[in-house]
CSV table of C-alpha atoms and ligand atoms in Angstrom, one decimal:
chain,number,residue,atom,x,y,z
A,4,MET,CA,-51.7,-153.7,-37.6
A,5,LEU,CA,-49.9,-150.4,-38.2
A,6,TYR,CA,-51.5,-148.5,-35.5
A,7,ASN,CA,-50.3,-149.3,-32.0
A,8,ILE,CA,-50.3,-146.8,-29.2
A,9,ASP,CA,-49.8,-147.9,-25.6
A,10,LEU,CA,-52.8,-147.0,-23.5
A,11,LYS,CA,-51.1,-147.8,-20.3
A,12,ARG,CA,-49.5,-144.8,-18.7
A,13,LYS,CA,-46.1,-144.6,-17.2
A,14,LYS,CA,-45.9,-144.0,-13.5
A,15,ASN,CA,-47.4,-140.6,-12.5
A,16,LYS,CA,-47.3,-139.5,-16.1
A,17,LYS,CA,-50.6,-138.2,-17.5
A,18,ILE,CA,-51.8,-139.5,-20.8
A,19,ASN,CA,-51.7,-136.8,-23.5
A,20,LEU,CA,-55.0,-137.2,-25.4
A,21,LEU,CA,-53.5,-135.6,-28.5
A,22,ASN,CA,-52.0,-139.1,-29.0
A,23,PHE,CA,-55.4,-140.7,-29.7
A,24,ASN,CA,-57.5,-141.1,-32.8
A,25,LEU,CA,-61.1,-141.9,-32.4
A,26,ILE,CA,-60.6,-145.7,-32.0
A,27,LYS,CA,-57.9,-145.2,-29.3
A,28,MET,CA,-60.0,-142.5,-27.6
A,29,LYS,CA,-62.9,-145.0,-27.5
A,30,GLU,CA,-60.7,-147.6,-25.9
A,31,PHE,CA,-59.5,-145.0,-23.4
A,32,PHE,CA,-63.0,-144.1,-22.3
A,33,LEU,CA,-64.0,-147.8,-22.1
A,34,SER,CA,-60.9,-148.4,-19.9
A,35,LEU,CA,-62.3,-145.7,-17.6
A,36,GLY,CA,-65.7,-147.5,-17.4
A,37,GLU,CA,-67.3,-144.8,-19.6
A,38,LYS,CA,-69.4,-145.1,-22.7
A,39,GLU,CA,-67.8,-145.0,-26.1
A,40,PHE,CA,-69.7,-141.9,-27.3
A,41,ARG,CA,-67.7,-139.8,-24.9
A,42,ALA,CA,-64.8,-140.2,-27.3
A,43,VAL,CA,-66.6,-138.4,-30.1
A,44,GLN,CA,-67.5,-135.6,-27.6
A,45,LEU,CA,-63.9,-135.2,-26.5
A,46,MET,CA,-62.5,-135.2,-30.0
A,47,ASP,CA,-65.1,-132.5,-30.7
A,48,TRP,CA,-63.8,-130.4,-27.8
A,49,ILE,CA,-60.2,-130.9,-28.9
A,50,TYR,CA,-60.4,-130.5,-32.7
A,51,LYS,CA,-63.5,-128.4,-33.3
A,52,LYS,CA,-63.5,-126.1,-30.3
A,53,TYR,CA,-59.8,-126.1,-29.6
A,54,CYS,CA,-60.5,-126.6,-25.9
A,55,CYS,CA,-57.9,-128.3,-23.6
A,56,ASN,CA,-59.6,-127.5,-20.3
A,57,PHE,CA,-61.7,-130.3,-18.9
A,58,ASP,CA,-63.6,-127.9,-16.6
A,59,ILE,CA,-65.2,-126.2,-19.6
A,60,MET,CA,-66.4,-129.5,-21.2
A,61,ASN,CA,-70.0,-129.0,-20.1
A,62,ASN,CA,-71.3,-132.3,-21.5
A,63,PHE,CA,-69.2,-134.2,-19.0
A,64,SER,CA,-70.2,-134.9,-15.4
A,65,ILE,CA,-68.2,-133.5,-12.5
A,66,ASN,CA,-67.1,-137.1,-11.8
A,67,LEU,CA,-65.8,-137.7,-15.3
A,68,LYS,CA,-64.0,-134.3,-15.4
A,69,LYS,CA,-62.2,-135.3,-12.2
A,70,LYS,CA,-61.2,-138.6,-13.6
A,71,LEU,CA,-59.8,-136.9,-16.7
A,72,HIS,CA,-58.0,-134.3,-14.6
A,73,ASP,CA,-56.3,-137.1,-12.6
A,74,ILE,CA,-55.0,-139.1,-15.5
A,75,ALA,CA,-55.1,-137.2,-18.7
A,76,ILE,CA,-53.9,-134.0,-20.3
A,77,ILE,CA,-54.4,-132.2,-23.6
A,78,GLN,CA,-51.0,-130.7,-24.3
A,79,ALA,CA,-49.2,-129.3,-27.3
A,80,PRO,CA,-45.4,-128.9,-27.4
A,81,LYS,CA,-44.1,-126.1,-25.2
A,82,TYR,CA,-43.8,-122.8,-27.0
A,83,ILE,CA,-40.3,-121.3,-26.8
A,84,SER,CA,-40.0,-118.6,-29.3
A,85,LYS,CA,-41.0,-117.4,-32.7
A,86,GLN,CA,-39.4,-115.4,-35.5
A,87,ILE,CA,-41.3,-113.5,-38.1
A,88,SER,CA,-39.7,-113.1,-41.6
A,89,LYS,CA,-40.1,-109.9,-43.6
A,90,ASP,CA,-42.1,-112.0,-46.1
A,91,GLY,CA,-44.6,-113.0,-43.4
A,92,THR,CA,-43.4,-116.5,-42.8
A,93,ILE,CA,-43.4,-117.4,-39.1
A,94,LYS,CA,-41.0,-119.9,-37.6
A,95,TRP,CA,-42.1,-121.4,-34.3
A,96,ASN,CA,-39.7,-123.1,-31.9
A,97,PHE,CA,-41.1,-125.7,-29.5
A,98,PHE,CA,-39.5,-127.7,-26.8
A,99,VAL,CA,-40.5,-131.3,-26.7
A,100,ASN,CA,-39.0,-133.0,-23.7
A,101,THR,CA,-35.6,-133.9,-25.0
A,102,GLY,CA,-35.1,-131.3,-27.7
A,103,TYR,CA,-36.3,-128.5,-29.9
A,104,ILE,CA,-38.4,-128.7,-33.1
A,105,GLU,CA,-39.5,-126.1,-35.6
A,106,THR,CA,-42.8,-125.5,-37.3
A,107,ILE,CA,-43.2,-123.0,-40.1
A,108,TYR,CA,-46.3,-121.0,-41.1
A,109,ILE,CA,-46.0,-119.8,-44.7
A,110,PRO,CA,-48.7,-117.3,-45.9
A,111,GLU,CA,-49.4,-116.9,-49.6
A,112,LYS,CA,-51.9,-114.9,-51.5
A,113,ASN,CA,-54.6,-117.6,-51.7
A,114,ARG,CA,-53.4,-120.1,-49.2
A,115,SER,CA,-51.4,-120.7,-46.0
A,116,THR,CA,-49.2,-123.7,-45.6
A,117,LEU,CA,-48.0,-125.2,-42.3
A,118,CYS,CA,-44.7,-127.1,-42.5
A,119,ILE,CA,-44.4,-129.6,-39.6
A,120,SER,CA,-41.6,-131.7,-38.2
A,121,SER,CA,-41.6,-135.5,-37.7
A,122,GLN,CA,-38.3,-136.1,-35.8
A,123,ILE,CA,-35.8,-134.2,-33.6
A,124,GLY,CA,-32.9,-134.0,-36.0
A,125,CYS,CA,-32.5,-136.5,-38.8
A,126,VAL,CA,-30.3,-139.6,-39.4
A,127,LEU,CA,-30.0,-139.2,-43.2
A,128,LYS,CA,-27.2,-136.7,-43.3
A,129,CYS,CA,-28.0,-135.3,-46.7
A,130,ASN,CA,-25.0,-133.1,-47.0
A,131,PHE,CA,-26.8,-130.0,-48.2
A,132,CYS,CA,-29.3,-129.9,-45.3
A,133,ALA,CA,-28.9,-128.2,-41.9
A,134,THR,CA,-31.1,-130.7,-40.2
A,135,GLY,CA,-28.7,-133.4,-41.5
A,136,TYR,CA,-25.8,-131.8,-39.7
A,137,LEU,CA,-27.8,-131.7,-36.4
A,138,GLY,CA,-27.7,-135.4,-36.0
A,139,PHE,CA,-30.6,-137.4,-34.7
A,140,THR,CA,-32.1,-137.3,-31.3
A,141,ARG,CA,-35.4,-139.2,-31.5
A,142,ASN,CA,-38.7,-139.7,-33.2
A,143,LEU,CA,-41.6,-137.4,-32.3
A,144,VAL,CA,-44.5,-139.1,-30.8
A,145,VAL,CA,-48.1,-138.6,-32.2
A,146,SER,CA,-49.0,-135.8,-29.7
A,147,GLU,CA,-45.8,-133.9,-30.7
A,148,ILE,CA,-46.7,-134.1,-34.4
A,149,ILE,CA,-50.4,-133.4,-33.9
A,150,GLY,CA,-49.6,-130.8,-31.2
A,151,GLN,CA,-47.7,-128.6,-33.7
A,152,ILE,CA,-50.8,-128.3,-35.8
A,153,TRP,CA,-53.1,-127.9,-32.9
A,154,TYR,CA,-51.1,-125.2,-31.3
A,155,ILE,CA,-51.0,-123.0,-34.4
A,156,MET,CA,-54.6,-123.7,-35.4
A,157,ASN,CA,-55.7,-122.9,-31.9
A,158,ILE,CA,-54.2,-119.4,-32.2
A,159,ILE,CA,-56.0,-118.9,-35.5
A,160,HIS,CA,-59.3,-120.4,-34.3
A,161,ASN,CA,-59.3,-118.1,-31.2
A,162,ASN,CA,-58.0,-115.0,-33.0
A,163,ASN,CA,-55.2,-115.1,-30.4
A,164,PHE,CA,-52.9,-112.8,-32.4
A,165,ASP,CA,-52.4,-109.9,-30.0
A,166,SER,CA,-51.1,-112.0,-27.1
A,167,MET,CA,-48.7,-113.6,-29.5
A,168,LYS,CA,-47.7,-110.3,-31.0
A,169,ILE,CA,-48.7,-111.4,-34.5
A,170,PHE,CA,-50.3,-109.1,-36.9
A,171,GLN,CA,-52.5,-111.7,-38.5
A,172,MET,CA,-52.6,-115.3,-39.7
A,173,SER,CA,-55.1,-116.9,-42.0
A,174,LYS,CA,-56.7,-120.3,-42.0
A,175,ILE,CA,-54.3,-123.2,-42.7
A,176,THR,CA,-55.2,-124.6,-46.2
A,177,ASN,CA,-52.2,-126.9,-46.7
A,178,ILE,CA,-50.0,-129.0,-44.5
A,179,VAL,CA,-46.6,-130.3,-45.6
A,180,MET,CA,-44.5,-132.8,-43.6
A,181,MET,CA,-41.3,-131.2,-44.8
A,182,GLY,CA,-39.8,-129.9,-41.5
A,183,MET,CA,-37.2,-131.6,-39.5
A,184,GLY,CA,-36.7,-135.3,-39.9
A,185,GLU,CA,-37.5,-138.1,-42.3
A,186,PRO,CA,-41.2,-139.0,-41.8
A,187,LEU,CA,-41.0,-142.5,-43.3
A,188,LEU,CA,-38.4,-143.5,-40.7
A,189,ASN,CA,-41.1,-142.7,-38.0
A,190,LEU,CA,-44.0,-144.6,-39.4
A,191,LYS,CA,-45.0,-145.8,-35.9
A,192,ASN,CA,-46.0,-142.2,-35.0
A,193,VAL,CA,-46.5,-140.6,-38.4
A,194,ILE,CA,-49.3,-143.1,-39.5
A,195,PRO,CA,-51.5,-142.5,-36.5
A,196,ALA,CA,-50.9,-138.8,-36.8
A,197,LEU,CA,-52.0,-138.9,-40.4
A,198,HIS,CA,-55.2,-140.7,-39.3
A,199,ILE,CA,-55.9,-137.8,-36.9
A,200,ILE,CA,-55.1,-135.1,-39.5
A,201,LEU,CA,-57.3,-136.7,-42.1
A,202,SER,CA,-60.2,-137.9,-39.9
A,203,GLN,CA,-63.5,-136.1,-39.6
A,204,TYR,CA,-63.1,-136.5,-35.9
A,205,GLY,CA,-59.6,-134.9,-36.0
A,206,PHE,CA,-58.5,-131.9,-38.2
A,207,ASN,CA,-60.7,-133.2,-41.1
A,208,PHE,CA,-58.0,-132.2,-43.5
A,209,SER,CA,-58.2,-133.1,-47.2
A,210,LYS,CA,-55.7,-135.7,-48.4
A,211,HIS,CA,-55.1,-133.6,-51.5
A,212,LYS,CA,-53.9,-130.8,-49.2
A,213,PHE,CA,-51.5,-132.8,-47.1
A,214,THR,CA,-48.1,-133.6,-48.6
A,215,LEU,CA,-45.4,-135.8,-47.1
A,216,SER,CA,-41.9,-135.4,-48.4
A,217,THR,CA,-39.4,-138.3,-48.2
A,218,ALA,CA,-35.8,-138.8,-49.2
A,219,GLY,CA,-36.9,-142.2,-50.4
A,220,ILE,CA,-37.2,-145.0,-47.8
A,221,VAL,CA,-38.3,-147.6,-50.3
A,222,PRO,CA,-39.5,-150.3,-47.9
A,223,ALA,CA,-41.6,-147.7,-46.0
A,224,ILE,CA,-43.2,-146.5,-49.3
A,225,LYS,CA,-44.1,-150.1,-50.1
A,226,LYS,CA,-45.4,-150.6,-46.6
A,227,ILE,CA,-47.8,-147.6,-46.7
A,228,CYS,CA,-48.9,-148.4,-50.3
A,229,GLY,CA,-52.6,-149.0,-50.3
A,230,LYS,CA,-52.9,-148.3,-46.6
A,231,VAL,CA,-52.2,-144.6,-46.2
A,232,ASP,CA,-53.3,-142.2,-48.9
A,233,ILE,CA,-51.6,-138.9,-48.9
A,234,SER,CA,-49.8,-136.7,-51.5
A,235,LEU,CA,-46.2,-137.7,-51.8
A,236,ALA,CA,-43.2,-135.5,-52.6
A,237,ILE,CA,-39.9,-137.2,-53.4
A,238,SER,CA,-36.6,-135.5,-52.7
A,239,LEU,CA,-34.7,-136.7,-55.8
A,240,HIS,CA,-32.1,-133.8,-56.2
A,241,ALA,CA,-29.9,-135.7,-58.6
A,242,SER,CA,-30.2,-137.2,-62.1
A,243,ASN,CA,-28.0,-140.3,-61.6
A,244,ASP,CA,-27.0,-142.6,-58.8
A,245,VAL,CA,-23.3,-141.6,-58.7
A,246,LEU,CA,-24.3,-138.0,-58.0
A,247,ARG,CA,-27.1,-138.9,-55.6
A,248,ASN,CA,-24.8,-141.1,-53.6
A,249,THR,CA,-22.6,-138.1,-52.9
A,250,LEU,CA,-25.5,-135.8,-52.0
A,251,MET,CA,-27.8,-138.2,-50.1
A,252,PRO,CA,-26.1,-141.3,-48.5
A,253,ILE,CA,-29.5,-143.1,-48.3
A,254,ASN,CA,-29.2,-143.6,-52.1
A,255,LYS,CA,-26.5,-146.2,-51.5
A,256,LYS,CA,-29.2,-148.3,-49.8
A,257,PHE,CA,-32.2,-147.5,-52.0
A,258,ASN,CA,-31.1,-146.3,-55.5
A,259,ILE,CA,-33.1,-144.2,-57.9
A,260,ALA,CA,-34.5,-147.1,-59.9
A,261,SER,CA,-35.9,-148.8,-56.8
A,262,LEU,CA,-37.2,-145.5,-55.5
A,263,LEU,CA,-39.1,-144.6,-58.7
A,264,SER,CA,-40.5,-148.1,-59.0
A,265,ALA,CA,-41.9,-147.9,-55.5
A,266,VAL,CA,-43.4,-144.5,-56.3
A,267,GLN,CA,-45.0,-146.0,-59.4
A,268,GLU,CA,-46.7,-148.6,-57.3
A,269,TYR,CA,-47.8,-146.0,-54.7
A,270,LEU,CA,-49.4,-143.9,-57.4
A,271,LYS,CA,-51.4,-146.8,-58.6
A,272,LYS,CA,-53.0,-147.2,-55.2
A,273,SER,CA,-53.4,-143.6,-54.3
A,274,THR,CA,-56.1,-141.1,-55.1
A,275,ALA,CA,-54.6,-138.3,-53.0
A,276,ASN,CA,-52.0,-137.7,-55.6
A,277,ARG,CA,-54.5,-137.7,-58.5
A,278,GLY,CA,-52.0,-139.8,-60.3
A,279,VAL,CA,-49.1,-137.3,-60.1
A,280,VAL,CA,-46.2,-137.3,-57.7
A,281,THR,CA,-44.1,-134.2,-56.9
A,282,ILE,CA,-40.4,-134.6,-57.6
A,283,GLU,CA,-38.2,-132.2,-55.6
A,284,TYR,CA,-34.9,-131.1,-57.1
A,285,ILE,CA,-32.7,-128.6,-55.3
A,286,MET,CA,-30.6,-126.5,-57.6
A,287,LEU,CA,-26.9,-126.6,-56.7
A,288,LYS,CA,-24.4,-124.5,-58.6
A,289,ASP,CA,-22.2,-126.6,-60.9
A,290,ILE,CA,-23.3,-129.8,-59.2
A,291,ASN,CA,-26.6,-130.8,-60.6
A,292,ASP,CA,-27.8,-127.8,-62.7
A,293,THR,CA,-26.5,-128.2,-66.2
A,294,ILE,CA,-28.4,-129.1,-69.4
A,295,TYR,CA,-26.6,-132.5,-69.2
A,296,HIS,CA,-28.3,-133.1,-65.8
A,297,ALA,CA,-31.7,-131.9,-67.2
A,298,GLU,CA,-31.3,-134.4,-70.1
A,299,GLU,CA,-30.6,-137.2,-67.6
A,300,LEU,CA,-33.6,-136.2,-65.5
A,301,ILE,CA,-35.9,-136.3,-68.6
A,302,LEU,CA,-34.8,-139.8,-69.3
A,303,LEU,CA,-35.2,-140.8,-65.7
A,304,LEU,CA,-38.7,-139.4,-65.3
A,305,LYS,CA,-40.1,-140.0,-68.8
A,306,ASN,CA,-42.4,-142.8,-67.7
A,307,LEU,CA,-43.4,-141.3,-64.3
A,308,SER,CA,-46.5,-139.1,-64.0
A,309,CYS,CA,-45.0,-136.2,-62.1
A,310,LYS,CA,-44.6,-132.5,-61.6
A,311,ILE,CA,-41.1,-131.2,-60.8
A,312,ASN,CA,-40.5,-128.7,-58.1
A,313,LEU,CA,-37.1,-126.9,-58.6
A,314,ILE,CA,-35.9,-125.7,-55.2
A,315,PRO,CA,-33.3,-122.9,-55.2
A,316,TRP,CA,-30.8,-124.2,-52.6
A,317,ASN,CA,-31.0,-122.3,-49.3
A,318,PRO,CA,-27.6,-121.5,-47.7
A,319,ILE,CA,-26.7,-123.2,-44.5
A,320,LYS,CA,-23.7,-122.6,-42.3
A,321,ASN,CA,-20.3,-124.0,-43.3
A,322,SER,CA,-21.5,-125.5,-46.5
A,323,ARG,CA,-19.4,-125.9,-49.7
A,324,TYR,CA,-22.5,-125.6,-51.9
A,325,GLN,CA,-23.8,-122.6,-53.6
A,326,CYS,CA,-27.2,-122.0,-55.1
A,327,SER,CA,-27.5,-122.0,-58.8
A,328,ASN,CA,-28.0,-118.6,-60.2
A,329,SER,CA,-31.4,-117.5,-61.2
A,330,ASN,CA,-30.7,-117.6,-64.9
A,331,THR,CA,-29.4,-121.2,-64.8
A,332,ILE,CA,-32.5,-122.2,-62.8
A,333,HIS,CA,-34.7,-120.7,-65.5
A,334,ILE,CA,-32.8,-122.3,-68.4
A,335,PHE,CA,-33.0,-125.7,-66.6
A,336,SER,CA,-36.8,-125.2,-66.0
A,337,ASP,CA,-37.5,-124.1,-69.6
A,338,PHE,CA,-35.6,-127.1,-70.9
A,339,LEU,CA,-37.8,-129.5,-68.8
A,340,ILE,CA,-40.9,-127.7,-69.8
A,341,LYS,CA,-39.9,-127.9,-73.5
A,342,HIS,CA,-39.8,-131.7,-73.0
A,343,GLY,CA,-43.3,-131.8,-71.7
A,344,PHE,CA,-42.8,-131.6,-67.9
A,345,ILE,CA,-44.8,-129.5,-65.5
A,346,VAL,CA,-42.2,-127.5,-63.6
A,347,LYS,CA,-42.5,-125.0,-60.7
A,348,ILE,CA,-39.6,-123.0,-59.2
A,349,ARG,CA,-40.2,-123.0,-55.5
A,350,LYS,CA,-40.3,-119.5,-53.9
A,351,ASN,CA,-37.7,-119.1,-51.2
A,352,ARG,CA,-39.7,-118.2,-48.1
A,353,GLY,CA,-38.4,-117.2,-44.6
A,354,SER,CA,-34.7,-117.6,-45.4
A,355,ASP,CA,-33.9,-114.4,-43.4
A,356,ILE,CA,-35.0,-116.2,-40.2
A,357,TYR,CA,-33.6,-119.6,-41.3
A,358,ALA,CA,-37.1,-121.0,-41.9
A,359,ALA,CA,-36.7,-122.1,-45.5
A,360,CYS,CA,-36.3,-125.7,-46.7
A,361,GLY,CA,-33.4,-127.4,-45.2
A,362,GLN,CA,-32.5,-124.6,-42.8
A,363,LEU,CA,-34.2,-126.0,-39.7
A,364,ALA,CA,-31.8,-126.8,-37.0
A,365,GLY,CA,-33.7,-126.4,-33.7
A,366,LEU,CA,-32.4,-123.5,-31.7
A,367,LYS,CA,-28.9,-123.7,-33.3
A,368,ASN,CA,-29.5,-121.0,-35.9
A,369,ILE,CA,-31.1,-118.6,-33.5
A,370,LYS,CA,-28.2,-118.8,-31.0
A,371,ASN,CA,-25.5,-118.3,-33.6
B,11,LIG,N1,-36.7,-135.9,-45.0
B,11,LIG,C1,-37.6,-135.4,-45.9
B,11,LIG,C2,-38.2,-134.0,-45.5
B,11,LIG,C3,-37.2,-133.0,-45.1
B,11,LIG,S1,-36.8,-131.5,-45.9
B,11,LIG,C4,-37.1,-135.3,-47.3
B,11,LIG,O1,-35.9,-135.5,-47.4
B,11,LIG,O2,-37.8,-135.1,-48.2
B,11,LIG,C5,-37.8,-131.0,-47.1
B,11,LIG,C6,-37.1,-130.7,-48.4
B,11,LIG,O3,-36.1,-129.7,-48.3
B,11,LIG,C7,-36.4,-131.9,-49.0
B,11,LIG,O4,-36.7,-132.0,-50.3
B,11,LIG,C8,-35.0,-131.6,-48.7
B,11,LIG,O5,-34.1,-132.3,-49.5
B,11,LIG,C9,-34.9,-130.1,-49.0
B,11,LIG,N2,-33.7,-129.4,-48.5
B,11,LIG,C10,-32.9,-129.8,-47.6
B,11,LIG,N3,-31.9,-128.9,-47.4
B,11,LIG,C11,-32.2,-127.9,-48.2
B,11,LIG,C12,-31.6,-126.6,-48.5
B,11,LIG,N4,-30.5,-126.2,-47.8
B,11,LIG,N5,-32.1,-125.8,-49.4
B,11,LIG,C13,-33.2,-126.2,-50.1
B,11,LIG,N6,-33.9,-127.4,-49.9
B,11,LIG,C14,-33.3,-128.2,-49.0
């Protein structure tokens, strides 16, 4: 069984109910000597009414409210600060017990995307990524993953903009797990979090609107294949193994061929992707951005049903890399399009506040 959350609480520590999906919530109420249907009522208070105060839950008896007060809590990560970019992107900084994480709200014309984190730091050390340089502290638990979404959606649900000194935010239409960390190295918490995100008793989010990005943890892709159905984005970033080994050390363990073969298998079992996986490819000046690389990429991806997202590399401190110039990116993109690929050049959002892809480094960038 993939889903395993400990119902027992540690000494004096209240149970955070943001950790529980419906099944676990039912077990929780049964363990209190209560009826199962209470679980649905509580999920409703949390995810439909954005209520975290047991006193307000008027379909619970005084006795039950007291029990809940004594042992449980509904608590999102602690808000520390936020920064608002000139393009409207908002970077939220949260404290989660032993470290800081970031969550990004990205408004666009017809949609708003929330980018969430899955770990504090990252072990993978991709050498173009600020989170990689942070090192790794720990996995986020379910409530810390769910809590990022709940915190932001709560503000939107309650129109709580004035107190947060925000002009306006619109409803979240898309969620991407592309913040700090490698989600497929935290399956223990990411899978139950996905259940809550997609469940009608949780955020009731469409699997077509939720994307998980991975650097390519092949055994984890195989493990979730047929069990978890979400849209997948693959951080490829290189057109051959020699180059990818230098950019992403994980490639030495799971090379491009094994990665693409696992992705093929995933696509066969997934309906969320509608048969098409997203391939992410950062554009690094003179490193991976020539027509030679585009030709290699075409050969590599010719049998994979995919769309390619070209990501202009976002600068991070003390890096030897530079972003490819705009002309080069367009030539690269046109070449791929000419060979039948669907290509999008990702807009660079929030880079003035270090909120863009690969720039997330906890409080480090704020302090510097
Ligand atoms: N660990 C996951 C998710 C993390 S980051 C993964 O590797 O996919 C989300 C995306 O941003 C990844 O494609 C990552 O490679 C990319 N990225 C990292 N640093 C970047 C940078 N400085 N500029 C642009 N994209 C970057």
